[in-house]
């Protein structure tokens, strides 16, 4: 399957959707695991997404300018006794791209199943 | 931390270290930190209760992400991907993936295919189709791996390579079943022709083709074709280079065609009527001179012992004795050192046919002297070609053995 010009992959759309979803819940910046859990609810398959698949897709979206990311402040992480998080957030371009992308049917169905509305 | 969690995190950490090995420190450290954080978050996620469940989930995520990890590593190492974006229209369209030029590979693969054809013609082995199928399978595997590496969709999507691989495996299976000495040509010849075509196309490309905008002509036609959905047209402005895509596409059809041909060929071979050449037909034992008087030669192909009887043994002449014991069907060996009393002379002599199953014992001419066998060893019809002096045994004409076996020995021409 080759990427069609201008099209986002289903996974990429799902990531953007999940990001927008988290934003709606007041989470502006999210780390990989939180995103993976949110994706689990959006995707037809109910398992958590693979590490490699997730972080490669995030890297791709960041390279395309749809996501931005930064490393968390080490002090904050140390205070909570956990490793540093990589924090991602949707860019304006990301939101525009999501708004322009037609919802794929499985995703829309999954959202309905979860009782989630359109983003 | 429980044992299962420890195992899952250790394995995942190990895998990350393996696939980032040798990358530059920055990329590696980032990747390790990403995973470290992810592992910590998941193991400390209070929403999930069962430790074993979390461990399995971590392992599953590690496993399912492996293809993407490998693709990521390849890209990180080669640094070939650039994504350009048109921020206004928000297209991710300008994704460029390095297109490997397969021109250097085509001659090598073509040479391999022609070598397969030559080897098959020079030494036709019974299961050549299986060998050719194995080569096809290897090529399909390599093509599949190349495609996974080139695709940025992490191996998701439909590919015809698995089908080609299946074709190769099918050819192997078909080749193992049918003994067709030239069956391999069904796979190797089309493969060779197609690869040669790709090779010639690559060779006719001018050397300066790699320079961009070398072919300004026919742009309109190409964009027309591109609009009509011809993906190859998009690559044509590069010149007559054989693109990876075009090459992969044509080799997929070659693979599928070969597999189909192999299947049909196997079926035709299976249904083809042929004369029995081994047991059941006429078996040529060899020249008279290669069987000295007194010799016993086991001709396995015809399932008989060719016996050259001396005058004392009831000859002179040739007898073909079916090696199947008339008692219960065991294969009877000639035992040169075995001693047994000859009922005719009353003396013990060496050298008898003796069945290992129930000790039925037969003399030089296959006449039963001892044991549970109901009769003497059965005879096959022996013919001697006067001109070529070759001994032919008709294994389809078997006569029940009798004490007068030796009387049927065929005398060789002087």
Coordinates of N, CA and C in Angstrom, one line a residue, chain B residues 207-385:
Chain B
X207 N 24.1 7.2 -19.6 CA 24.8 7.3 -18.3 C 24.4 8.5 -17.5
X208 N 24.0 9.6 -18.3 CA 23.7 10.9 -17.6 C 22.3 10.9 -17.0
X209 N 21.7 9.8 -17.0 CA 20.3 9.8 -16.7 C 20.0 10.3 -15.2
X210 N 21.0 10.1 -14.4 CA 20.8 10.5 -13.0 C 20.6 12.0 -12.8
X211 N 21.1 12.7 -13.8 CA 21.0 14.1 -13.8 C 19.5 14.5 -13.9
X212 N 18.9 15.3 -13.0 CA 17.5 15.6 -13.1 C 17.1 16.3 -14.3
X213 N 15.8 16.3 -14.6 CA 15.2 17.0 -15.7 C 15.9 16.7 -17.0
X214 N 16.3 15.5 -17.1 CA 17.0 15.0 -18.4 C 16.0 14.8 -19.5
X215 N 14.8 14.5 -19.2 CA 13.9 14.2 -20.2 C 12.7 15.2 -20.1
X216 N 12.8 16.3 -20.8 CA 11.8 17.3 -20.7 C 10.6 16.9 -21.6
X217 N 10.8 16.0 -22.5 CA 9.8 15.7 -23.5 C 8.7 14.9 -22.8
X218 N 7.6 14.8 -23.5 CA 6.4 14.0 -23.2 C 5.9 14.2 -21.8
X219 N 6.2 15.3 -21.2 CA 5.7 15.5 -19.8 C 4.2 15.5 -19.8
X220 N 3.6 16.1 -20.8 CA 2.1 16.2 -20.8 C 1.5 14.8 -20.9
X221 N 2.1 14.0 -21.7 CA 1.6 12.6 -21.8 C 1.7 11.9 -20.5
X222 N 2.9 12.1 -19.9 CA 3.1 11.4 -18.6 C 2.1 11.8 -17.5
X223 N 1.9 13.1 -17.5 CA 1.0 13.6 -16.4 C -0.4 13.1 -16.7
X224 N -0.7 13.0 -18.0 CA -2.0 12.4 -18.4 C -2.1 11.0 -17.9
X225 N -1.1 10.2 -18.1 CA -1.1 8.8 -17.6 C -1.1 8.8 -16.1
X226 N -0.4 9.7 -15.5 CA -0.3 9.7 -14.1 C -1.7 10.0 -13.5
X227 N -2.4 10.9 -14.2 CA -3.7 11.3 -13.7 C -4.7 10.1 -13.9
X228 N -4.4 9.3 -14.9 CA -5.2 8.1 -15.1 C -4.9 7.0 -14.1
X229 N -4.0 7.2 -13.2 CA -3.7 6.2 -12.2 C -2.5 5.4 -12.5
X230 N -1.7 5.7 -13.5 CA -0.5 5.0 -13.8 C 0.6 5.4 -12.9
X231 N 0.9 4.7 -11.9 CA 1.9 5.1 -10.9 C 3.3 5.2 -11.6
X232 N 3.5 4.3 -12.5 CA 4.9 4.2 -13.1 C 5.1 5.5 -13.9
X233 N 4.1 6.1 -14.5 CA 4.3 7.3 -15.2 C 4.9 8.4 -14.4
X234 N 4.6 8.4 -13.1 CA 5.2 9.4 -12.2 C 6.7 9.3 -12.1
X235 N 7.2 8.1 -12.4 CA 8.6 7.9 -12.2 C 9.3 8.1 -13.5
X236 N 8.6 8.2 -14.6 CA 9.2 8.2 -15.9 C 10.1 9.4 -16.2
X237 N 9.8 10.6 -15.7 CA 10.6 11.7 -15.9 C 12.1 11.5 -15.5
X238 N 12.3 10.5 -14.8 CA 13.7 10.1 -14.4 C 14.5 9.5 -15.5
X239 N 13.8 9.3 -16.7 CA 14.5 8.7 -17.8 C 14.1 7.2 -17.8
X240 N 14.9 6.5 -18.6 CA 14.5 5.1 -18.8 C 15.1 4.2 -17.8
X241 N 15.4 4.7 -16.6 CA 15.9 3.9 -15.5 C 14.8 2.9 -15.1
X242 N 15.2 1.7 -14.7 CA 14.2 0.8 -14.3 C 13.9 1.1 -12.8
X243 N 12.8 1.6 -12.5 CA 12.5 2.0 -11.1 C 12.3 0.7 -10.3
X244 N 12.5 0.8 -9.0 CA 12.3 -0.3 -8.2 C 10.8 -0.8 -8.3
X245 N 9.9 0.2 -8.4 CA 8.5 -0.2 -8.4 C 8.2 -1.0 -9.7
X246 N 8.7 -0.5 -10.8 CA 8.4 -1.2 -12.1 C 9.1 -2.6 -12.1
X247 N 10.3 -2.6 -11.5 CA 10.9 -3.9 -11.5 C 10.2 -4.9 -10.6
X248 N 9.8 -4.4 -9.4 CA 9.1 -5.2 -8.4 C 7.8 -5.7 -9.1
X249 N 7.1 -4.7 -9.7 CA 5.8 -5.1 -10.3 C 6.0 -6.2 -11.3
X250 N 7.0 -6.0 -12.3 CA 7.1 -7.0 -13.3 C 7.5 -8.3 -12.7
X251 N 8.4 -8.3 -11.7 CA 8.8 -9.6 -11.2 C 7.7 -10.3 -10.4
X252 N 6.8 -9.5 -9.9 CA 5.6 -10.1 -9.2 C 4.9 -10.9 -10.3
X253 N 4.6 -10.3 -11.4 CA 3.8 -11.0 -12.4 C 4.6 -12.2 -13.0
X254 N 5.9 -12.1 -13.1 CA 6.7 -13.2 -13.5 C 6.6 -14.3 -12.5
X255 N 6.7 -13.9 -11.2 CA 6.6 -15.0 -10.2 C 5.2 -15.7 -10.2
X256 N 4.2 -14.9 -10.3 CA 2.9 -15.5 -10.3 C 2.7 -16.4 -11.6
X257 N 3.2 -15.9 -12.7 CA 3.1 -16.6 -14.0 C 3.8 -17.9 -13.9
X258 N 5.0 -17.8 -13.3 CA 5.8 -19.0 -13.1 C 5.1 -20.1 -12.3
X259 N 4.6 -19.6 -11.2 CA 3.9 -20.5 -10.2 C 2.7 -21.2 -10.9
X260 N 2.0 -20.4 -11.7 CA 0.8 -21.0 -12.4 C 1.3 -22.0 -13.4
X261 N 2.4 -21.6 -14.2 CA 2.9 -22.5 -15.2 C 3.4 -23.8 -14.5
X262 N 4.1 -23.6 -13.3 CA 4.6 -24.8 -12.6 C 3.4 -25.7 -12.2
X263 N 2.3 -25.1 -11.7 CA 1.2 -25.9 -11.3 C 0.6 -26.6 -12.5
X264 N 0.4 -25.9 -13.6 CA -0.2 -26.6 -14.8 C 0.7 -27.6 -15.3
X265 N 2.0 -27.3 -15.3 CA 3.0 -28.3 -15.8 C 3.0 -29.5 -15.0
X266 N 2.9 -29.4 -13.7 CA 2.8 -30.5 -12.8 C 1.6 -31.4 -13.1
X267 N 0.5 -30.7 -13.3 CA -0.7 -31.4 -13.6 C -0.6 -32.2 -14.9
X268 N -0.1 -31.6 -16.0 CA 0.1 -32.2 -17.2 C 1.0 -33.4 -17.1
X269 N 2.1 -33.2 -16.3 CA 3.1 -34.3 -16.1 C 2.4 -35.5 -15.4
X270 N 1.6 -35.1 -14.5 CA 0.9 -36.2 -13.7 C 0.0 -37.0 -14.6
X271 N -0.7 -36.3 -15.5 CA -1.7 -37.0 -16.3 C -1.1 -37.7 -17.5
X272 N 0.2 -37.3 -17.8 CA 0.8 -37.9 -19.0 C 1.0 -39.4 -18.9
X273 N 0.6 -40.1 -20.0 CA 0.8 -41.5 -20.0 C 2.2 -41.8 -20.4
X274 N 2.8 -42.8 -19.7 CA 4.1 -43.1 -20.1 C 4.4 -44.6 -19.9
X275 N 5.4 -45.1 -20.6 CA 5.7 -46.5 -20.5 C 6.4 -46.8 -19.3
X276 N 6.1 -47.9 -18.6 CA 6.9 -48.3 -17.5 C 8.4 -48.5 -17.9
X277 N 9.3 -47.9 -17.2 CA 10.7 -48.1 -17.6 C 11.4 -48.9 -16.5
X278 N 10.9 -48.9 -15.3 CA 11.6 -49.6 -14.3 C 10.9 -50.9 -14.0
X279 N 10.6 -51.2 -12.8 CA 9.9 -52.5 -12.5 C 8.6 -52.5 -13.2
X280 N 8.3 -53.7 -13.9 CA 7.1 -53.8 -14.7 C 7.4 -53.6 -16.2
X281 N 8.5 -53.1 -16.5 CA 8.9 -52.9 -17.9 C 10.2 -53.7 -18.2
X282 N 10.8 -53.4 -19.3 CA 12.0 -54.1 -19.7 C 13.2 -53.3 -19.1
X283 N 14.0 -54.0 -18.3 CA 15.2 -53.4 -17.7 C 16.4 -53.9 -18.3
X284 N 17.3 -53.0 -18.8 CA 18.6 -53.5 -19.4 C 19.6 -53.6 -18.2
X285 N 20.0 -54.8 -18.0 CA 20.9 -55.1 -16.9 C 22.4 -54.7 -17.3
X286 N 22.7 -54.8 -18.6 CA 24.1 -54.4 -19.0 C 24.6 -55.4 -20.0
X287 N 25.9 -55.2 -20.3 CA 26.5 -56.1 -21.3 C 26.9 -57.4 -20.7
X288 N 26.8 -58.5 -21.5 CA 27.1 -59.8 -21.0 C 28.5 -59.9 -20.3
X289 N 29.4 -59.2 -20.9 CA 30.8 -59.3 -20.4 C 31.0 -58.7 -19.0
X290 N 30.0 -57.9 -18.5 CA 30.2 -57.4 -17.2 C 29.7 -58.3 -16.1
X291 N 29.2 -59.5 -16.5 CA 28.7 -60.5 -15.6 C 29.5 -61.8 -15.8
X292 N 30.6 -62.0 -15.0 CA 31.4 -63.2 -15.2 C 30.7 -64.4 -14.7
X293 N 31.0 -65.6 -15.2 CA 30.4 -66.8 -14.8 C 30.4 -67.0 -13.3
X294 N 29.3 -67.4 -12.7 CA 29.2 -67.6 -11.3 C 28.8 -66.3 -10.5
X295 N 28.7 -65.2 -11.2 CA 28.4 -63.9 -10.5 C 26.9 -63.8 -10.2
X296 N 26.6 -63.1 -9.1 CA 25.3 -62.8 -8.8 C 25.2 -61.2 -8.7
X297 N 24.4 -60.6 -9.5 CA 24.3 -59.2 -9.5 C 22.9 -58.7 -9.1
X298 N 22.8 -57.9 -8.1 CA 21.5 -57.4 -7.7 C 21.1 -56.1 -8.6
X299 N 20.1 -56.2 -9.4 CA 19.7 -55.1 -10.2 C 18.4 -54.5 -9.4
X300 N 18.7 -53.5 -8.7 CA 17.6 -53.0 -7.8 C 16.5 -52.4 -8.6
X301 N 16.8 -51.7 -9.7 CA 15.8 -51.1 -10.5 C 14.8 -52.1 -11.0
X302 N 15.2 -53.3 -11.3 CA 14.3 -54.3 -11.8 C 13.9 -55.3 -10.8
X303 N 14.4 -55.1 -9.5 CA 14.1 -56.0 -8.4 C 14.4 -57.4 -8.7
X304 N 15.6 -57.7 -9.3 CA 16.0 -59.1 -9.5 C 17.4 -59.3 -9.3
X305 N 17.8 -60.5 -9.2 CA 19.2 -60.9 -9.1 C 19.5 -61.5 -10.5
X306 N 20.5 -61.0 -11.2 CA 21.0 -61.5 -12.4 C 22.1 -62.5 -12.1
X307 N 21.8 -63.8 -12.4 CA 22.7 -64.9 -12.0 C 23.3 -65.5 -13.3
X308 N 24.7 -65.5 -13.3 CA 25.3 -66.2 -14.4 C 25.8 -67.6 -13.9
X309 N 25.0 -68.6 -14.3 CA 25.2 -70.0 -13.8 C 26.4 -70.6 -14.6
X310 N 27.3 -71.3 -13.8 CA 28.3 -72.0 -14.4 C 27.8 -73.4 -14.8
X311 N 28.6 -74.2 -15.5 CA 28.1 -75.5 -15.9 C 27.8 -76.4 -14.6
X312 N 28.6 -76.2 -13.6 CA 28.3 -77.1 -12.4 C 27.0 -76.6 -11.7
X313 N 26.7 -75.4 -11.9 CA 25.5 -74.9 -11.2 C 24.2 -75.1 -12.0
X314 N 24.3 -75.8 -13.1 CA 23.2 -76.1 -14.0 C 23.1 -75.3 -15.2
X315 N 24.2 -74.4 -15.5 CA 24.2 -73.6 -16.7 C 24.9 -74.3 -17.8
X316 N 25.7 -73.7 -18.6 CA 25.9 -72.2 -18.5 C 24.7 -71.4 -19.0
X317 N 24.5 -70.2 -18.4 CA 23.4 -69.4 -18.8 C 23.0 -68.4 -17.8
X318 N 22.2 -67.4 -18.2 CA 21.7 -66.4 -17.4 C 20.3 -66.6 -16.9
X319 N 20.1 -66.3 -15.6 CA 18.8 -66.4 -15.0 C 18.5 -65.1 -14.3
X320 N 17.3 -64.6 -14.4 CA 16.9 -63.4 -13.6 C 15.9 -63.9 -12.5
X321 N 16.3 -63.8 -11.3 CA 15.5 -64.3 -10.2 C 14.9 -63.1 -9.4
X322 N 13.6 -63.0 -9.4 CA 12.9 -62.0 -8.6 C 13.3 -62.0 -7.2
X323 N 13.8 -60.9 -6.7 CA 14.4 -60.9 -5.3 C 13.4 -61.0 -4.2
X324 N 12.1 -61.1 -4.6 CA 11.0 -61.2 -3.5 C 10.8 -62.6 -3.1
X325 N 11.0 -62.9 -1.8 CA 10.8 -64.2 -1.3 C 9.4 -64.7 -1.5
X326 N 9.2 -65.9 -2.1 CA 7.8 -66.4 -2.3 C 7.1 -66.7 -1.0
X327 N 7.8 -66.7 0.1 CA 7.1 -67.0 1.3 C 6.3 -65.7 1.8
X328 N 6.9 -64.7 2.3 CA 6.2 -63.5 2.7 C 6.7 -62.2 2.1
X329 N 7.5 -62.3 1.1 CA 7.8 -61.1 0.3 C 9.0 -60.4 0.7
X330 N 9.8 -60.9 1.6 CA 11.1 -60.1 2.0 C 12.0 -60.1 0.8
X331 N 12.9 -59.2 0.8 CA 14.0 -59.1 -0.3 C 15.1 -60.1 0.1
X332 N 15.4 -61.0 -0.8 CA 16.3 -62.1 -0.5 C 17.7 -61.7 -0.9
X333 N 18.7 -61.7 0.0 CA 20.0 -61.4 -0.3 C 20.8 -62.6 -0.7
X334 N 21.9 -62.4 -1.5 CA 22.9 -63.5 -1.8 C 23.9 -63.4 -0.6
X335 N 24.1 -64.6 0.1 CA 25.0 -64.6 1.2 C 26.2 -65.5 0.8
X336 N 27.2 -64.8 0.5 CA 28.4 -65.5 -0.1 C 29.1 -66.4 1.0
X337 N 29.0 -66.0 2.2 CA 29.8 -66.7 3.3 C 28.9 -67.7 4.0
X338 N 27.6 -67.8 3.7 CA 26.7 -68.6 4.5 C 26.9 -70.1 4.0
X339 N 27.0 -71.0 5.1 CA 27.2 -72.4 4.8 C 25.9 -73.1 5.0
X340 N 25.6 -74.1 4.1 CA 24.4 -74.9 4.3 C 24.6 -76.2 3.6
X341 N 23.9 -77.2 4.0 CA 24.1 -78.6 3.4 C 23.3 -78.6 2.1
X342 N 24.0 -79.0 1.1 CA 23.4 -79.1 -0.2 C 22.7 -80.5 -0.2
X343 N 21.3 -80.6 -0.3 CA 20.6 -81.8 -0.3 C 21.0 -82.8 -1.4
X344 N 21.5 -82.2 -2.5 CA 21.8 -83.0 -3.7 C 23.1 -83.8 -3.4
X345 N 24.1 -83.1 -3.0 CA 25.4 -83.8 -2.8 C 25.6 -84.3 -1.3
X346 N 24.8 -83.7 -0.4 CA 24.9 -84.1 1.0 C 26.1 -83.4 1.7
X347 N 26.8 -82.4 1.0 CA 27.9 -81.8 1.6 C 27.5 -80.3 1.9
X348 N 28.2 -79.7 2.9 CA 27.9 -78.3 3.2 C 28.8 -77.5 2.3
X349 N 28.1 -76.5 1.7 CA 28.9 -75.6 0.8 C 28.6 -74.1 1.2
X350 N 29.5 -73.3 0.7 CA 29.3 -71.9 1.0 C 28.5 -71.2 -0.2
X351 N 27.8 -70.1 0.2 CA 27.1 -69.3 -0.9 C 25.7 -69.7 -1.2
X352 N 24.7 -69.0 -0.6 CA 23.3 -69.3 -0.8 C 22.5 -68.0 -0.8
X353 N 21.3 -68.1 -1.5 CA 20.3 -67.1 -1.3 C 19.6 -67.4 0.0
X354 N 19.5 -66.5 0.9 CA 18.9 -66.8 2.1 C 18.1 -65.7 2.6
X355 N 16.8 -65.9 2.8 CA 15.9 -64.9 3.2 C 16.1 -64.5 4.7
X356 N 16.3 -63.3 5.0 CA 16.6 -62.9 6.4 C 15.4 -63.0 7.3
X357 N 14.2 -63.1 6.7 CA 13.0 -63.1 7.6 C 12.7 -64.4 8.2
X358 N 12.7 -65.5 7.4 CA 12.4 -66.8 8.0 C 13.3 -67.9 7.5
X359 N 14.5 -67.5 7.0 CA 15.6 -68.4 6.7 C 15.3 -69.3 5.6
X360 N 14.4 -69.0 4.7 CA 14.2 -69.8 3.5 C 15.5 -69.7 2.7
X361 N 16.0 -70.8 2.2 CA 17.3 -70.9 1.6 C 17.2 -71.4 0.2
X362 N 17.9 -70.8 -0.8 CA 17.8 -71.2 -2.2 C 19.2 -71.3 -2.7
X363 N 19.4 -72.2 -3.7 CA 20.7 -72.4 -4.3 C 21.0 -71.3 -5.4
X364 N 22.1 -71.5 -6.1 CA 22.5 -70.6 -7.1 C 21.3 -70.3 -8.1
X365 N 20.5 -71.3 -8.4 CA 19.5 -71.1 -9.4 C 18.2 -70.7 -8.8
X366 N 18.2 -70.4 -7.4 CA 17.0 -70.0 -6.8 C 16.1 -71.1 -6.4
X367 N 16.6 -72.3 -6.4 CA 15.8 -73.5 -6.1 C 15.8 -73.7 -4.5
X368 N 14.6 -73.8 -4.0 CA 14.5 -73.9 -2.5 C 15.1 -75.2 -2.0
X369 N 15.9 -75.0 -0.9 CA 16.5 -76.2 -0.3 C 16.1 -76.3 1.2
X370 N 15.6 -75.1 1.7 CA 15.3 -75.1 3.2 C 14.3 -74.0 3.4
X371 N 13.5 -74.1 4.5 CA 12.7 -73.0 5.0 C 11.2 -73.1 4.6
X372 N 10.5 -72.1 5.1 CA 9.0 -72.2 4.9 C 8.5 -71.7 3.6
X373 N 9.4 -71.3 2.7 CA 8.9 -70.8 1.4 C 8.1 -72.0 0.6
X374 N 7.0 -71.6 0.0 CA 6.2 -72.7 -0.7 C 6.8 -73.2 -2.0
X375 N 7.8 -72.4 -2.6 CA 8.4 -72.8 -3.8 C 9.7 -72.1 -4.0
X376 N 10.3 -72.4 -5.1 CA 11.6 -71.8 -5.4 C 11.4 -70.3 -5.8
X377 N 12.5 -69.6 -5.9 CA 12.4 -68.1 -6.3 C 11.8 -68.0 -7.7
X378 N 11.0 -67.0 -7.9 CA 10.4 -66.8 -9.2 C 11.4 -66.2 -10.3
X379 N 11.1 -66.5 -11.5 CA 12.0 -66.1 -12.6 C 11.4 -65.0 -13.4
X380 N 12.3 -64.2 -14.0 CA 11.8 -63.2 -15.0 C 12.4 -63.6 -16.3
X381 N 11.7 -63.1 -17.4 CA 12.2 -63.5 -18.7 C 13.5 -62.7 -19.1
X382 N 14.5 -63.5 -19.5 CA 15.8 -62.9 -19.9 C 15.9 -63.0 -21.4
X383 N 16.3 -61.9 -22.0 CA 16.6 -61.9 -23.5 C 18.0 -61.3 -23.6
X384 N 18.7 -61.9 -24.6 CA 20.0 -61.4 -24.9 C 20.1 -60.9 -26.3
X385 N 20.4 -59.6 -26.5 CA 20.4 -59.0 -27.8 C 21.7 -59.4 -28.5

